[in-house]
Amino acid sequence: MALAVLRVLIGCLFVICVCSASRVAAATPNIVLILADDLGYGDVGAFNADSKIPTPNLDRLAAEGMRFTDAHAGGSVCVPSRYSLLTGRFSVRDKLQWRDGPVIKNDQMTIASLLKQHGYRTSMVGKWHQGFDTPGPDSDAQFDYDQPLRGGPVDRGFQTFFGMHASLDIPPYFYIRDRTPVVPPTDSIDASTSVGGKEDWNKIQGAFWREGPVAPGFVHTEVTPRFAREAVEVLQAYAATDNEAPLFLYLALPSPHTPWLPTEAFRGKSGAGMYGDFVMQVDAVVGQVVSALNSTAMSNDTLVLFSSDNGPVWYDTDTDRFGHDAVGGLRGMKGSSWEGGHRMPFIARWPGHVTPGTASDQTIAFSDVFATFADLVGSADIPAGQAEDSVSFLPFLLDAEMPRQSRAPIVHNSSTLRDGDWKLILPRRKRELGKTGSQKLGGELYNLRDDPNEEKNLFESESERVERMQKKLASILAS
């Protein structure tokens, strides 16, 4: 009886904390969400003191805000991770066949549509990778360039969009403004033949892109700088208006995803080859955005969030060669169920609200951004069927002293469940990459509190826990 009463009291205290957080945040800020592409947990100096890549702007952002050290992307590859970030849902809830059409349904709320409903001006710059309406199943063309490209950002809550349809190594290569190709991809380009000059990379590393249609004048090296300029222009244009509505800017960088194409200013400047040089360029873009916030007097009224969509394409041989561990001691890499595939650097800065130089070990997921934004704007009720997997972390943002609490289970994919400190990976046929480089034949269970590097497999010795977690995963997937 006493235990039951204690649980009720703890629950009430948590509700009070959440409500207090919402009242503190009643003056809704501008929001700038910057998402890197294929950046590792150990690439950023603020998360890995031994990183061989200088990241002064991200380190400064962390020093002025809060680091989340147990933050997880919505997947270990691009499409599911972005889906979860935008919708507040685990990626297993939908079929993510982005080449066949939009993976986000027309009636599905996004963080952009949520904020738009609450008076925000919403803009996106960069990589979408959530699909557009296609000409139809009988057509060989991915797009009909004579028609508006529907089903993309401006049909999912963003009022403006400048960017591209997918990654910079996936044709066709062209820019899109709102629903219209800036210049249609009427030319063609061969696959990149150089994967790094003197640097020895494999076929999916280095300056890699695929052959296909390309817009006249489109240059791969210029894409990241172009998106940086477009983002700064969004901030400057907003600051120049007399509109009292707050701004939401989502900057989805295509870097340091392949092709690794650092501009001249960054070549040879890191200790991790052309990949490290490209990470330095990502850091510089963050610096440009923060500088624009400062120069437009928006900085104090803006919540800046930074993360990456999944882990890096970085093998043990790369770590050995450069002495740089892109996953910061974790196991795995992009495409892996291990932590290196989806545990991400996550930084939040909001002057006057987020205590500078703090860190939180609270477990959060990309799906939680939706509920956090809803909490921020005072939207108490999320409609049924929307953002089912989202849990607000705003109380932890606003109170650096708040102790870690157990989050509801997180589903990383159809075979991986995180429940409290425990992580279950059910047997899969797919090879897991990274630390050890071995074929994963059986199930895996780890206590991440005691074993964050996933070195001690407890699958056999904790059979009852495995069974309970397996039932939990099956229940969530069935729902």
CSV table of N, CA, C and O in Angstrom, one decimal, residues 126-213:
chain,number,residue,atom,x,y,z
A,126,GLY,N,17.3,22.3,-47.0
A,126,GLY,CA,18.2,21.1,-47.0
A,126,GLY,C,17.6,19.8,-47.5
A,126,GLY,O,16.7,19.9,-48.4
A,127,LYS,N,18.0,18.8,-47.0
A,127,LYS,CA,17.7,17.4,-47.4
A,127,LYS,C,16.4,16.9,-46.9
A,127,LYS,O,16.2,16.8,-45.7
A,128,TRP,N,15.4,16.6,-47.7
A,128,TRP,CA,14.1,16.1,-47.3
A,128,TRP,C,14.1,14.6,-47.1
A,128,TRP,O,13.9,14.1,-46.0
A,129,HIS,N,14.3,13.8,-48.1
A,129,HIS,CA,14.4,12.3,-48.0
A,129,HIS,C,13.2,11.6,-47.4
A,129,HIS,O,13.4,10.6,-46.7
A,130,GLN,N,12.0,12.2,-47.6
A,130,GLN,CA,10.8,11.6,-47.1
A,130,GLN,C,9.8,11.3,-48.3
A,130,GLN,O,8.7,11.0,-48.1
A,131,GLY,N,10.3,11.5,-49.5
A,131,GLY,CA,9.5,11.2,-50.7
A,131,GLY,C,8.6,12.3,-51.1
A,131,GLY,O,8.2,13.2,-50.3
A,132,PHE,N,8.3,12.3,-52.4
A,132,PHE,CA,7.3,13.2,-53.0
A,132,PHE,C,6.3,12.3,-53.8
A,132,PHE,O,6.5,11.2,-54.0
A,133,ASP,N,5.2,13.0,-54.1
A,133,ASP,CA,4.2,12.3,-55.0
A,133,ASP,C,5.0,12.0,-56.3
A,133,ASP,O,5.7,12.8,-56.9
A,134,THR,N,4.8,10.8,-56.9
A,134,THR,CA,5.4,10.4,-58.1
A,134,THR,C,4.4,10.3,-59.2
A,134,THR,O,3.2,10.3,-59.0
A,135,PRO,N,4.9,10.3,-60.5
A,135,PRO,CA,4.0,10.2,-61.6
A,135,PRO,C,3.0,9.0,-61.6
A,135,PRO,O,2.0,9.1,-62.2
A,136,GLY,N,3.4,7.9,-60.9
A,136,GLY,CA,2.6,6.8,-60.9
A,136,GLY,C,3.4,5.5,-61.1
A,136,GLY,O,4.5,5.5,-61.6
A,137,PRO,N,2.8,4.3,-60.8
A,137,PRO,CA,3.5,3.1,-60.9
A,137,PRO,C,3.9,2.7,-62.3
A,137,PRO,O,4.8,1.8,-62.5
A,138,ASP,N,3.2,3.2,-63.3
A,138,ASP,CA,3.5,2.8,-64.7
A,138,ASP,C,4.5,3.8,-65.4
A,138,ASP,O,4.8,3.6,-66.6
A,139,SER,N,5.0,4.7,-64.6
A,139,SER,CA,6.0,5.6,-65.2
A,139,SER,C,7.4,5.3,-64.8
A,139,SER,O,7.6,4.9,-63.6
A,140,ASP,N,8.4,5.5,-65.7
A,140,ASP,CA,9.8,5.2,-65.3
A,140,ASP,C,10.4,6.5,-64.7
A,140,ASP,O,11.5,6.4,-64.1
A,141,ALA,N,9.7,7.6,-64.8
A,141,ALA,CA,10.3,8.8,-64.2
A,141,ALA,C,10.0,9.0,-62.7
A,141,ALA,O,8.9,8.6,-62.3
A,142,GLN,N,11.0,9.4,-62.0
A,142,GLN,CA,10.7,9.6,-60.6
A,142,GLN,C,9.9,10.9,-60.3
A,142,GLN,O,9.1,11.0,-59.4
A,143,PHE,N,10.1,11.9,-61.2
A,143,PHE,CA,9.4,13.1,-61.0
A,143,PHE,C,8.9,13.6,-62.4
A,143,PHE,O,9.5,13.3,-63.4
A,144,ASP,N,7.8,14.3,-62.4
A,144,ASP,CA,7.3,15.0,-63.6
A,144,ASP,C,7.6,16.4,-63.4
A,144,ASP,O,7.0,17.1,-62.6
A,145,TYR,N,8.7,16.9,-64.0
A,145,TYR,CA,9.2,18.2,-63.7
A,145,TYR,C,8.3,19.4,-64.3
A,145,TYR,O,8.6,20.5,-64.0
A,146,ASP,N,7.3,19.0,-65.1
A,146,ASP,CA,6.4,20.0,-65.6
A,146,ASP,C,5.2,20.2,-64.6
A,146,ASP,O,4.4,21.1,-64.8
A,147,GLN,N,5.2,19.4,-63.5
A,147,GLN,CA,4.1,19.5,-62.5
A,147,GLN,C,4.7,19.9,-61.2
A,147,GLN,O,5.9,19.6,-60.9
A,148,PRO,N,4.0,20.6,-60.3
A,148,PRO,CA,4.5,20.8,-59.0
A,148,PRO,C,4.9,19.5,-58.3
A,148,PRO,O,4.2,18.5,-58.4
A,149,LEU,N,5.9,19.6,-57.5
A,149,LEU,CA,6.4,18.4,-56.8
A,149,LEU,C,5.6,18.4,-55.4
A,149,LEU,O,6.0,19.1,-54.5
A,150,ARG,N,4.6,17.6,-55.3
A,150,ARG,CA,3.7,17.6,-54.2
A,150,ARG,C,4.1,16.5,-53.2
A,150,ARG,O,4.8,15.6,-53.6
A,151,GLY,N,3.6,16.6,-52.0
A,151,GLY,CA,3.9,15.6,-51.0
A,151,GLY,C,5.1,15.9,-50.2
A,151,GLY,O,5.5,15.1,-49.3
A,152,GLY,N,5.8,17.0,-50.5
A,152,GLY,CA,7.1,17.3,-49.8
A,152,GLY,C,6.9,18.3,-48.6
A,152,GLY,O,5.8,18.4,-48.1
A,153,PRO,N,7.9,19.0,-48.3
A,153,PRO,CA,7.9,19.9,-47.1
A,153,PRO,C,6.7,20.9,-47.1
A,153,PRO,O,6.1,21.0,-46.0
A,154,VAL,N,6.4,21.5,-48.2
A,154,VAL,CA,5.3,22.6,-48.2
A,154,VAL,C,4.0,21.9,-48.1
A,154,VAL,O,3.0,22.6,-48.0
A,155,ASP,N,3.9,20.6,-48.2
A,155,ASP,CA,2.6,19.9,-48.0
A,155,ASP,C,2.6,19.2,-46.7
A,155,ASP,O,1.7,18.4,-46.4
A,156,ARG,N,3.6,19.4,-45.9
A,156,ARG,CA,3.7,18.7,-44.6
A,156,ARG,C,4.0,19.7,-43.5
A,156,ARG,O,4.7,19.4,-42.5
A,157,GLY,N,3.6,21.0,-43.7
A,157,GLY,CA,3.6,22.0,-42.6
A,157,GLY,C,4.6,23.1,-42.8
A,157,GLY,O,4.6,24.1,-42.0
A,158,PHE,N,5.5,23.0,-43.7
A,158,PHE,CA,6.5,24.0,-43.9
A,158,PHE,C,5.9,25.0,-45.0
A,158,PHE,O,5.5,24.6,-46.0
A,159,GLN,N,6.0,26.3,-44.7
A,159,GLN,CA,5.5,27.3,-45.6
A,159,GLN,C,6.5,27.6,-46.7
A,159,GLN,O,6.1,28.0,-47.8
A,160,THR,N,7.8,27.4,-46.4
A,160,THR,CA,8.8,27.6,-47.5
A,160,THR,C,9.8,26.4,-47.4
A,160,THR,O,10.0,25.9,-46.4
A,161,PHE,N,10.4,26.1,-48.6
A,161,PHE,CA,11.4,25.0,-48.7
A,161,PHE,C,12.4,25.4,-49.8
A,161,PHE,O,12.0,25.8,-50.9
A,162,PHE,N,13.6,25.2,-49.4
A,162,PHE,CA,14.7,25.2,-50.4
A,162,PHE,C,15.6,24.0,-50.1
A,162,PHE,O,16.1,23.9,-49.0
A,163,GLY,N,15.7,23.1,-51.1
A,163,GLY,CA,16.6,21.9,-50.8
A,163,GLY,C,16.6,20.9,-51.9
A,163,GLY,O,16.5,21.3,-53.1
A,164,MET,N,16.8,19.7,-51.5
A,164,MET,CA,16.9,18.6,-52.5
A,164,MET,C,16.1,17.4,-52.0
A,164,MET,O,15.7,17.3,-50.8
A,165,HIS,N,15.8,16.5,-52.9
A,165,HIS,CA,14.9,15.4,-52.6
A,165,HIS,C,15.5,14.4,-51.6
A,165,HIS,O,14.7,13.8,-50.8
A,166,ALA,N,16.8,14.1,-51.7
A,166,ALA,CA,17.4,13.0,-50.9
A,166,ALA,C,18.8,13.3,-50.7
A,166,ALA,O,19.3,14.5,-50.7
A,167,SER,N,19.6,12.3,-50.5
A,167,SER,CA,21.1,12.5,-50.2
A,167,SER,C,21.8,12.9,-51.5
A,167,SER,O,21.3,12.8,-52.6
A,168,LEU,N,23.0,13.5,-51.3
A,168,LEU,CA,23.8,14.0,-52.4
A,168,LEU,C,24.5,13.0,-53.2
A,168,LEU,O,25.2,13.3,-54.1
A,169,ASP,N,24.3,11.7,-52.9
A,169,ASP,CA,24.8,10.6,-53.7
A,169,ASP,C,23.7,9.9,-54.4
A,169,ASP,O,24.0,8.8,-55.0
A,170,ILE,N,22.5,10.4,-54.3
A,170,ILE,CA,21.3,9.7,-55.0
A,170,ILE,C,20.7,10.6,-56.0
A,170,ILE,O,20.2,11.7,-55.7
A,171,PRO,N,20.8,10.3,-57.3
A,171,PRO,CA,20.2,11.1,-58.4
A,171,PRO,C,18.7,11.0,-58.3
A,171,PRO,O,18.2,10.1,-57.7
A,172,PRO,N,18.0,12.0,-59.0
A,172,PRO,CA,18.6,13.1,-59.8
A,172,PRO,C,19.1,14.2,-58.9
A,172,PRO,O,18.6,14.4,-57.7
A,173,TYR,N,20.0,15.0,-59.4
A,173,TYR,CA,20.6,16.1,-58.6
A,173,TYR,C,20.1,17.4,-59.1
A,173,TYR,O,20.4,17.9,-60.2
A,174,PHE,N,19.3,18.0,-58.2
A,174,PHE,CA,18.7,19.4,-58.6
A,174,PHE,C,18.2,20.0,-57.3
A,174,PHE,O,17.9,19.3,-56.3
A,175,TYR,N,18.0,21.3,-57.4
A,175,TYR,CA,17.4,22.0,-56.2
A,175,TYR,C,15.9,22.2,-56.4
A,175,TYR,O,15.5,22.3,-57.6
A,176,ILE,N,15.2,22.3,-55.3
A,176,ILE,CA,13.8,22.5,-55.3
A,176,ILE,C,13.5,23.8,-54.5
A,176,ILE,O,14.0,23.9,-53.4
A,177,ARG,N,12.7,24.6,-55.0
A,177,ARG,CA,12.2,25.8,-54.3
A,177,ARG,C,10.7,25.6,-54.1
A,177,ARG,O,9.9,25.6,-55.1
A,178,ASP,N,10.3,25.4,-52.8
A,178,ASP,CA,8.9,25.1,-52.5
A,178,ASP,C,8.4,23.8,-53.2
A,178,ASP,O,8.9,22.7,-52.9
A,179,ARG,N,7.7,23.9,-54.3
A,179,ARG,CA,7.3,22.7,-55.1
A,179,ARG,C,7.9,22.6,-56.5
A,179,ARG,O,7.5,21.8,-57.3
A,180,THR,N,8.8,23.6,-56.8
A,180,THR,CA,9.3,23.7,-58.2
A,180,THR,C,10.7,23.5,-58.3
A,180,THR,O,11.5,24.0,-57.5
A,181,PRO,N,11.2,22.7,-59.3
A,181,PRO,CA,12.6,22.5,-59.5
A,181,PRO,C,13.2,23.9,-59.9
A,181,PRO,O,12.6,24.6,-60.8
A,182,VAL,N,14.3,24.3,-59.3
A,182,VAL,CA,14.9,25.6,-59.7
A,182,VAL,C,15.4,25.5,-61.1
A,182,VAL,O,15.2,26.4,-61.9
A,183,VAL,N,16.1,24.4,-61.4
A,183,VAL,CA,16.5,24.0,-62.8
A,183,VAL,C,16.3,22.5,-62.9
A,183,VAL,O,16.9,21.8,-62.2
A,184,PRO,N,15.5,22.0,-63.8
A,184,PRO,CA,15.2,20.6,-63.9
A,184,PRO,C,16.5,19.9,-64.3
A,184,PRO,O,17.4,20.4,-65.0
A,185,PRO,N,16.7,18.6,-63.9
A,185,PRO,CA,17.9,17.8,-64.2
A,185,PRO,C,17.9,17.3,-65.6
A,185,PRO,O,17.6,16.1,-65.8
A,186,THR,N,18.2,18.1,-66.6
A,186,THR,CA,18.1,17.7,-68.0
A,186,THR,C,19.5,17.1,-68.5
A,186,THR,O,19.5,16.6,-69.6
A,187,ASP,N,20.6,17.3,-67.7
A,187,ASP,CA,21.8,16.8,-68.1
A,187,ASP,C,22.1,15.5,-67.4
A,187,ASP,O,21.2,15.0,-66.6
A,188,SER,N,23.2,14.8,-67.6
A,188,SER,CA,23.5,13.6,-66.9
A,188,SER,C,25.0,13.7,-66.4
A,188,SER,O,25.8,14.5,-66.9
A,189,ILE,N,25.2,13.0,-65.3
A,189,ILE,CA,26.6,13.0,-64.7
A,189,ILE,C,27.0,11.5,-64.4
A,189,ILE,O,26.2,10.7,-64.1
A,190,ASP,N,28.3,11.3,-64.7
A,190,ASP,CA,28.8,9.9,-64.4
A,190,ASP,C,29.0,9.8,-62.9
A,190,ASP,O,29.1,10.7,-62.1
A,191,ALA,N,29.1,8.5,-62.5
A,191,ALA,CA,29.4,8.3,-61.1
A,191,ALA,C,30.8,8.8,-60.8
A,191,ALA,O,31.7,8.9,-61.6
A,192,SER,N,31.0,9.2,-59.5
A,192,SER,CA,32.3,9.8,-59.1
A,192,SER,C,33.3,8.7,-59.2
A,192,SER,O,33.1,7.5,-58.8
A,193,THR,N,34.4,9.0,-59.9
A,193,THR,CA,35.5,8.0,-60.0
A,193,THR,C,36.6,8.1,-59.0
A,193,THR,O,37.4,7.2,-58.8
A,194,SER,N,36.6,9.2,-58.2
A,194,SER,CA,37.6,9.4,-57.2
A,194,SER,C,36.9,9.2,-55.8
A,194,SER,O,35.9,9.8,-55.6
A,195,VAL,N,37.6,8.4,-55.0
A,195,VAL,CA,37.0,8.2,-53.6
A,195,VAL,C,38.0,8.8,-52.6
A,195,VAL,O,38.1,8.3,-51.5
A,196,GLY,N,38.8,9.7,-53.0
A,196,GLY,CA,39.6,10.4,-52.0
A,196,GLY,C,41.0,10.6,-52.4
A,196,GLY,O,41.9,10.8,-51.5
A,197,GLY,N,41.4,10.4,-53.6
A,197,GLY,CA,42.7,10.6,-54.0
A,197,GLY,C,43.7,9.7,-53.3
A,197,GLY,O,43.6,8.5,-53.5
A,198,LYS,N,44.6,10.2,-52.5
A,198,LYS,CA,45.6,9.4,-51.9
A,198,LYS,C,45.0,8.6,-50.7
A,198,LYS,O,45.6,7.7,-50.1
A,199,GLU,N,43.9,9.1,-50.2
A,199,GLU,CA,43.3,8.4,-49.0
A,199,GLU,C,42.5,7.1,-49.5
A,199,GLU,O,41.8,7.1,-50.5
A,200,ASP,N,42.7,6.1,-48.7
A,200,ASP,CA,42.2,4.8,-49.1
A,200,ASP,C,40.9,4.5,-48.4
A,200,ASP,O,40.8,4.2,-47.3
A,201,TRP,N,39.8,4.8,-49.2
A,201,TRP,CA,38.4,4.6,-48.7
A,201,TRP,C,37.8,3.4,-49.4
A,201,TRP,O,38.2,3.1,-50.5
A,202,ASN,N,36.7,2.9,-48.9
A,202,ASN,CA,36.0,1.9,-49.6
A,202,ASN,C,35.0,2.5,-50.6
A,202,ASN,O,34.9,3.8,-50.6
A,203,LYS,N,34.2,1.7,-51.3
A,203,LYS,CA,33.3,2.3,-52.4
A,203,LYS,C,32.2,3.1,-51.9
A,203,LYS,O,31.5,3.8,-52.7
A,204,ILE,N,31.8,3.1,-50.6
A,204,ILE,CA,30.7,4.0,-50.1
A,204,ILE,C,31.2,5.1,-49.2
A,204,ILE,O,30.5,5.7,-48.5
A,205,GLN,N,32.5,5.4,-49.3
A,205,GLN,CA,33.1,6.5,-48.6
A,205,GLN,C,33.7,7.4,-49.6
A,205,GLN,O,33.5,7.3,-50.8
A,206,GLY,N,34.4,8.4,-49.1
A,206,GLY,CA,35.1,9.4,-49.9
A,206,GLY,C,34.2,10.2,-50.8
A,206,GLY,O,33.0,10.5,-50.4
A,207,ALA,N,34.6,10.6,-52.0
A,207,ALA,CA,33.9,11.5,-52.8
A,207,ALA,C,32.9,10.7,-53.7
A,207,ALA,O,33.0,10.8,-55.0
A,208,PHE,N,32.1,9.9,-53.1
A,208,PHE,CA,31.2,8.9,-53.8
A,208,PHE,C,29.9,9.5,-54.1
A,208,PHE,O,29.2,10.1,-53.3
A,209,TRP,N,29.5,9.5,-55.4
A,209,TRP,CA,28.1,9.7,-55.8
A,209,TRP,C,27.7,8.8,-57.0
A,209,TRP,O,28.6,8.3,-57.7
A,210,ARG,N,26.5,8.5,-57.2
A,210,ARG,CA,26.0,7.7,-58.3
A,210,ARG,C,25.7,8.4,-59.6
A,210,ARG,O,25.5,9.6,-59.5
A,211,GLU,N,25.8,7.8,-60.7
A,211,GLU,CA,25.5,8.4,-61.9
A,211,GLU,C,24.0,8.7,-62.0
A,211,GLU,O,23.2,8.0,-61.4
A,212,GLY,N,23.7,9.6,-62.9
A,212,GLY,CA,22.2,9.9,-63.1
A,212,GLY,C,22.0,11.3,-63.6
A,212,GLY,O,22.9,12.1,-63.9
A,213,PRO,N,20.7,11.7,-63.7
A,213,PRO,CA,20.4,13.0,-64.2
A,213,PRO,C,20.9,14.1,-63.2
A,213,PRO,O,20.9,14.0,-62.0
